[in-house]
């Protein structure tokens, strides 16, 4: 049981209790804390209050978060598109609609379920039972190259490269509008959106440093085909950065109001190439995932 007490500062005078607590713990959802409050795990001045309680300066808010109950993750015989594999790691081409690792509402059908079946007991354990082998991730509706580590040594070695921004990650995407500059760099911090917790946003105050390099590959009447090179790997980074300059990704309903003439499942974004130093051979290797069929068809139609 995690138990902490906070004194309400002047700037939060009049704030709802559930919103205040969700600000204190940004890694959890607001609905999580609404349930916590409903279950009597949040008190104000030692008295249980409802979610809509309005806070006063110097109120003492005590939050008790029960220990997480680990859900058992089971191997599932789900076909994998394996681009490369050896004794230390594999690189898979993740399909659209597949969640990388289990989370609330997604305990089956994830990439982790599939690799557990494929690799049996050969997966790194650094990220715990719920994320074995997972050293980085891509969004559910983004396709493409993803490294999976089979042992802890490989995991540490690859994770260090990701931390140092030395992994070469190049994406392909189609954005709304005609991008004027042939290439450029967006350097703007990304953090949780202050109002909509499903979204990330350019957040100067609470965001983490984020850098995206972009290059125009082809311009069309209303769209632009682009390559993106990630220097950092923030949640929704390319999607947020491109939306911030007025060119959100085609099909991205979270960061765009643009109407798409195509029937799409989420953003038109593909993690095409990943390059890294191999943990055992210490040699640089680069692996690319071919563009998915739907992506090729859109390009064909646009041309």
Short mmCIF file of C-alpha atoms in Angstrom, two decimals:
data_model
loop_
_atom_site.label_atom_id
_atom_site.label_comp_id
_atom_site.label_asym_id
_atom_site.label_seq_id
_atom_site.Cartn_x
_atom_site.Cartn_y
_atom_site.Cartn_z
CA UNK A 1 0.00 0.00 0.00
CA UNK A 2 1.36 3.41 -1.06
CA UNK A 3 0.20 6.20 1.27
CA UNK A 4 1.06 9.89 0.85
CA UNK A 5 -0.29 13.16 2.24
CA UNK A 6 -0.21 16.49 0.39
CA UNK A 7 -0.96 20.02 1.54
CA UNK A 8 -3.06 21.93 -0.98
CA UNK A 9 -1.31 25.04 -2.29
CA UNK A 10 -3.04 28.32 -3.10
CA UNK A 11 -3.06 27.71 -6.87
CA UNK A 12 -5.35 24.67 -6.40
CA UNK A 13 -7.97 26.51 -4.30
CA UNK A 14 -11.42 25.45 -5.59
CA UNK A 15 -10.08 22.54 -7.68
CA UNK A 16 -12.05 19.28 -7.75
CA UNK A 17 -10.55 16.54 -5.59
CA UNK A 18 -10.35 13.96 -8.42
CA UNK A 19 -8.62 16.39 -10.78
CA UNK A 20 -6.15 17.49 -8.09
CA UNK A 21 -5.17 13.91 -7.29
CA UNK A 22 -4.76 13.07 -10.99
CA UNK A 23 -2.33 16.02 -11.26
CA UNK A 24 -0.31 14.62 -8.34
CA UNK A 25 -0.01 11.23 -10.08
CA UNK A 26 0.09 11.95 -13.84
CA UNK A 27 1.02 8.36 -14.69
CA UNK A 28 -2.46 7.20 -13.62
CA UNK A 29 -5.79 8.02 -15.28
CA UNK A 30 -8.37 10.33 -13.73
CA UNK A 31 -10.92 7.48 -13.81
CA UNK A 32 -8.49 5.40 -11.71
CA UNK A 33 -8.59 8.05 -9.00
CA UNK A 34 -12.36 8.49 -9.25
CA UNK A 35 -12.66 4.79 -8.39
CA UNK A 36 -10.05 5.20 -5.64
CA UNK A 37 -12.07 8.08 -4.14
CA UNK A 38 -15.31 6.10 -4.47
CA UNK A 39 -13.67 3.19 -2.61
CA UNK A 40 -12.71 5.52 0.26
CA UNK A 41 -8.96 5.56 -0.38
CA UNK A 42 -8.70 9.36 -0.54
CA UNK A 43 -9.39 11.61 2.44
CA UNK A 44 -9.27 15.36 3.06
CA UNK A 45 -8.29 16.38 6.60
CA UNK A 46 -8.84 12.76 7.67
CA UNK A 47 -12.40 12.77 6.30
CA UNK A 48 -13.55 10.76 3.24
CA UNK A 49 -14.77 13.12 0.50
CA UNK A 50 -16.46 12.71 -2.89
CA UNK A 51 -14.71 13.26 -6.24
CA UNK A 52 -16.39 16.64 -6.76
CA UNK A 53 -15.24 18.04 -3.38
CA UNK A 54 -13.75 21.52 -3.91
CA UNK A 55 -10.39 21.95 -2.23
CA UNK A 56 -9.33 24.77 0.06
CA UNK A 57 -5.79 26.08 0.58
CA UNK A 58 -3.92 24.09 3.28
CA UNK A 59 -6.32 21.13 3.07
CA UNK A 60 -4.41 17.90 3.79
CA UNK A 61 -5.15 15.30 1.11
CA UNK A 62 -4.17 11.72 1.93
CA UNK A 63 -4.03 9.20 -0.93
CA UNK A 64 -3.78 5.45 -0.39
CA UNK A 65 -2.97 3.43 -3.52
CA UNK A 66 -3.41 -0.33 -3.05
CA UNK A 67 -0.62 -2.58 -4.32
CA UNK A 68 -1.14 -3.56 -7.94
CA UNK A 69 -2.42 -7.05 -8.56
CA UNK A 70 -0.28 -8.55 -11.33
CA UNK A 71 -2.44 -10.02 -14.06
CA UNK A 72 -1.11 -13.28 -15.48
CA UNK A 73 -0.05 -12.77 -19.09
CA UNK A 74 -0.43 -15.89 -21.22
CA UNK A 75 1.38 -16.91 -24.42
CA UNK A 76 -0.86 -16.81 -27.49
CA UNK A 77 -0.28 -18.36 -30.90
CA UNK A 78 -0.49 -15.14 -32.89
CA UNK A 79 1.42 -14.96 -36.21
CA UNK A 80 4.48 -12.69 -36.12
CA UNK A 81 6.14 -10.98 -39.08
CA UNK A 82 9.76 -11.49 -38.04
CA UNK A 83 12.27 -9.33 -39.93
CA UNK A 84 15.35 -10.61 -38.08
CA UNK A 85 16.10 -13.09 -35.28
CA UNK A 86 19.11 -14.52 -33.46
CA UNK A 87 19.89 -15.79 -29.94
CA UNK A 88 19.88 -12.28 -28.43
CA UNK A 89 17.01 -10.43 -30.06
CA UNK A 90 14.42 -10.29 -32.77
CA UNK A 91 13.00 -7.44 -34.82
CA UNK A 92 9.32 -7.74 -35.66
CA UNK A 93 7.12 -5.83 -38.07
CA UNK A 94 4.21 -4.84 -35.82
CA UNK A 95 0.84 -4.76 -37.57
CA UNK A 96 -1.76 -2.02 -37.24
CA UNK A 97 -4.14 -2.37 -34.31
CA UNK A 98 -1.81 -4.48 -32.15
CA UNK A 99 -0.94 -3.17 -28.68
CA UNK A 100 2.73 -3.73 -27.79
CA UNK A 101 2.31 -4.77 -24.15
CA UNK A 102 -0.65 -5.60 -21.89
CA UNK A 103 -2.44 -2.78 -20.08
CA UNK A 104 -5.92 -2.08 -18.75
CA UNK A 105 -8.39 -3.38 -21.32
CA UNK A 106 -5.67 -5.11 -23.37
CA UNK A 107 -4.55 -8.28 -21.61
CA UNK A 108 -4.63 -10.51 -24.68
CA UNK A 109 -3.83 -10.17 -28.36
CA UNK A 110 -0.78 -7.99 -27.62
CA UNK A 111 2.70 -8.30 -29.08
CA UNK A 112 3.89 -9.60 -25.70
CA UNK A 113 1.37 -12.47 -25.84
CA UNK A 114 2.66 -13.35 -29.31
CA UNK A 115 6.39 -13.19 -28.50
CA UNK A 116 5.89 -15.20 -25.30
CA UNK A 117 4.51 -18.01 -27.45
CA UNK A 118 7.25 -17.65 -30.06
CA UNK A 119 10.23 -17.29 -27.69
CA UNK A 120 9.00 -19.57 -24.90
CA UNK A 121 11.23 -18.72 -21.89
CA UNK A 122 13.82 -16.74 -23.84
CA UNK A 123 12.89 -13.13 -23.08
CA UNK A 124 14.49 -10.41 -20.98
CA UNK A 125 12.83 -9.88 -17.62
CA UNK A 126 13.96 -6.33 -16.84
CA UNK A 127 10.56 -4.75 -17.50
CA UNK A 128 8.78 -7.31 -15.31
CA UNK A 129 6.21 -9.98 -16.06
CA UNK A 130 3.89 -7.68 -17.95
CA UNK A 131 6.49 -6.41 -20.48
CA UNK A 132 9.01 -9.22 -21.06
CA UNK A 133 11.45 -8.49 -23.87
CA UNK A 134 10.05 -5.02 -24.51
CA UNK A 135 12.78 -2.36 -24.67
CA UNK A 136 10.77 0.30 -26.56
CA UNK A 137 7.30 0.61 -28.04
CA UNK A 138 5.24 2.11 -30.86
CA UNK A 139 1.59 3.18 -30.82
CA UNK A 140 -1.21 0.68 -31.40
CA UNK A 141 -2.06 2.03 -34.87
CA UNK A 142 1.55 2.68 -35.93
CA UNK A 143 3.10 -0.19 -37.89
CA UNK A 144 6.69 -1.28 -38.31
CA UNK A 145 10.05 -2.26 -36.82
CA UNK A 146 10.31 -3.10 -33.14
CA UNK A 147 13.22 -4.69 -31.25
CA UNK A 148 12.46 -7.47 -28.76
CA UNK A 149 15.26 -8.60 -26.41
CA UNK A 150 15.71 -12.25 -25.48
CA UNK A 151 18.00 -11.77 -22.49
CA UNK A 152 18.81 -9.13 -19.89
CA UNK A 153 22.28 -8.39 -21.30
CA UNK A 154 20.80 -7.48 -24.69
CA UNK A 155 18.06 -5.46 -23.02
CA UNK A 156 20.54 -3.35 -21.05
CA UNK A 157 22.75 -2.82 -24.11
CA UNK A 158 19.88 -1.75 -26.41
CA UNK A 159 18.22 0.36 -23.69
CA UNK A 160 21.48 2.27 -23.20
CA UNK A 161 21.59 3.10 -26.93
CA UNK A 162 17.99 4.31 -26.80
CA UNK A 163 18.81 6.45 -23.76
CA UNK A 164 21.80 7.97 -25.56
CA UNK A 165 19.66 8.60 -28.69
CA UNK A 166 22.08 6.54 -30.81
CA UNK A 167 19.44 4.14 -32.17
CA UNK A 168 18.64 5.14 -35.75
CA UNK A 169 14.83 5.28 -35.99
CA UNK A 170 13.34 6.42 -39.29
CA UNK A 171 9.61 6.58 -39.89
CA UNK A 172 7.45 7.18 -42.97
CA UNK A 173 4.19 9.08 -42.79
CA UNK A 174 1.61 10.98 -44.82
CA UNK A 175 0.47 14.32 -43.40
CA UNK A 176 -2.37 16.70 -44.18
CA UNK A 177 -1.42 19.73 -46.26
CA UNK A 178 1.60 20.59 -48.38
CA UNK A 179 4.73 20.98 -46.26
CA UNK A 180 6.72 23.96 -47.59
CA UNK A 181 10.26 23.25 -46.38
CA UNK A 182 12.12 20.28 -47.89
CA UNK A 183 13.48 19.40 -44.46
CA UNK A 184 13.57 20.73 -40.95
CA UNK A 185 13.71 20.00 -37.22
CA UNK A 186 11.01 20.36 -34.57
CA UNK A 187 12.50 20.84 -31.10
CA UNK A 188 9.67 21.21 -28.60
CA UNK A 189 9.06 19.46 -25.22
CA UNK A 190 6.21 16.97 -25.01
CA UNK A 191 4.13 16.24 -21.92
CA UNK A 192 0.62 15.25 -20.91
CA UNK A 193 -2.10 17.53 -22.29
CA UNK A 194 -3.30 19.81 -19.45
CA UNK A 195 -7.00 19.08 -20.09
CA UNK A 196 -7.40 15.96 -22.26
CA UNK A 197 -5.47 13.17 -20.53
CA UNK A 198 -5.65 10.88 -23.57
CA UNK A 199 -3.49 13.34 -25.46
CA UNK A 200 0.07 14.56 -25.30
CA UNK A 201 0.95 18.16 -26.15
CA UNK A 202 3.76 20.68 -26.51
CA UNK A 203 4.27 21.32 -22.81
CA UNK A 204 6.95 23.89 -21.98
CA UNK A 205 6.37 23.62 -18.22
CA UNK A 206 6.12 19.88 -17.58
CA UNK A 207 7.22 18.30 -20.85
CA UNK A 208 10.33 16.28 -21.67
CA UNK A 209 12.78 17.32 -24.37
CA UNK A 210 11.71 16.05 -27.80
CA UNK A 211 13.42 16.37 -31.20
CA UNK A 212 12.05 15.24 -34.57
CA UNK A 213 13.89 15.73 -37.88
CA UNK A 214 11.74 15.62 -41.00
CA UNK A 215 12.26 15.44 -44.75
CA UNK A 216 9.73 15.76 -47.58
CA UNK A 217 9.77 12.74 -49.91
CA UNK A 218 6.86 13.68 -52.17
CA UNK A 219 4.26 16.44 -52.34
CA UNK A 220 0.68 15.93 -53.51
CA UNK A 221 -2.31 18.23 -53.97
CA UNK A 222 -3.49 18.09 -50.32
CA UNK A 223 -0.98 15.81 -48.62
CA UNK A 224 2.77 15.30 -48.15
CA UNK A 225 4.68 12.01 -47.95
CA UNK A 226 7.49 12.38 -45.41
CA UNK A 227 10.35 10.72 -43.58
CA UNK A 228 10.90 11.37 -39.86
CA UNK A 229 14.05 10.69 -37.87
CA UNK A 230 13.61 10.51 -34.11
CA UNK A 231 16.31 11.87 -31.87
CA UNK A 232 14.14 11.24 -28.79
CA UNK A 233 11.26 8.81 -28.29
CA UNK A 234 8.42 10.54 -26.47
CA UNK A 235 4.85 9.22 -26.46
CA UNK A 236 3.07 10.28 -29.69
CA UNK A 237 6.16 12.36 -30.60
CA UNK A 238 5.80 12.54 -34.39
CA UNK A 239 2.03 12.93 -34.15
CA UNK A 240 2.24 15.83 -31.66
CA UNK A 241 5.14 17.57 -33.40
CA UNK A 242 3.56 17.48 -36.86
CA UNK A 243 0.18 18.63 -35.51
CA UNK A 244 1.98 21.51 -33.78
CA UNK A 245 3.17 22.90 -37.15
CA UNK A 246 -0.23 22.47 -38.79
CA UNK A 247 0.45 19.17 -40.59
CA UNK A 248 -1.12 16.33 -38.53
CA UNK A 249 -0.83 12.78 -39.77
CA UNK A 250 -3.47 11.51 -42.19
CA UNK A 251 -6.04 9.47 -40.25
CA UNK A 252 -4.93 10.70 -36.81
CA UNK A 253 -8.29 11.38 -35.14
CA UNK A 254 -6.66 12.31 -31.82
CA UNK A 255 -4.58 15.21 -33.12
CA UNK A 256 -6.52 16.23 -36.21
CA UNK A 257 -9.97 17.38 -37.24
CA UNK A 258 -9.15 16.72 -40.89
CA UNK A 259 -11.62 14.57 -42.80
CA UNK A 260 -9.94 11.67 -44.55
CA UNK A 261 -11.26 10.33 -47.88
CA UNK A 262 -9.78 6.95 -46.96
CA UNK A 263 -11.16 4.40 -44.51
CA UNK A 264 -8.27 4.34 -42.06
CA UNK A 265 -7.59 2.77 -38.70
CA UNK A 266 -5.64 5.54 -37.01
CA UNK A 267 -2.64 7.49 -38.26
CA UNK A 268 -0.74 6.76 -41.47
CA UNK A 269 2.61 6.22 -39.78
CA UNK A 270 5.16 3.43 -40.23
CA UNK A 271 8.36 2.71 -38.26
CA UNK A 272 10.31 1.80 -41.35
CA UNK A 273 13.96 1.45 -40.35
CA UNK A 274 15.74 0.73 -37.09
CA UNK A 275 19.52 0.73 -36.79
CA UNK A 276 21.55 -0.20 -33.71
CA UNK A 277 24.80 -1.75 -32.45
CA UNK A 278 24.23 -5.47 -31.92
CA UNK A 279 24.73 -6.44 -28.25
CA UNK A 280 26.92 -9.47 -29.02
CA UNK A 281 28.80 -8.72 -32.26
CA UNK A 282 29.12 -4.97 -31.44
CA UNK A 283 28.52 -4.30 -35.13
CA UNK A 284 26.00 -1.79 -36.50
CA UNK A 285 22.98 -3.36 -38.14
CA UNK A 286 19.97 -1.82 -39.84
CA UNK A 287 16.64 -3.50 -40.47
CA UNK A 288 13.72 -2.15 -42.48
CA UNK A 289 10.05 -3.10 -42.55
CA UNK A 290 8.30 -2.72 -45.94
CA UNK A 291 5.45 -0.23 -46.12
CA UNK A 292 2.11 -1.87 -45.30
CA UNK A 293 -0.28 -2.57 -48.15
CA UNK A 294 -2.82 0.12 -47.15
CA UNK A 295 -0.02 2.74 -47.10
CA UNK A 296 1.23 1.73 -50.57
CA UNK A 297 -2.33 1.92 -51.91
CA UNK A 298 -2.80 5.50 -50.63
CA UNK A 299 0.48 6.55 -52.26
CA UNK A 300 -0.58 4.89 -55.50
CA UNK A 301 -3.95 6.68 -55.44
CA UNK A 302 -2.31 10.04 -54.68
CA UNK A 303 0.09 9.65 -57.58
#
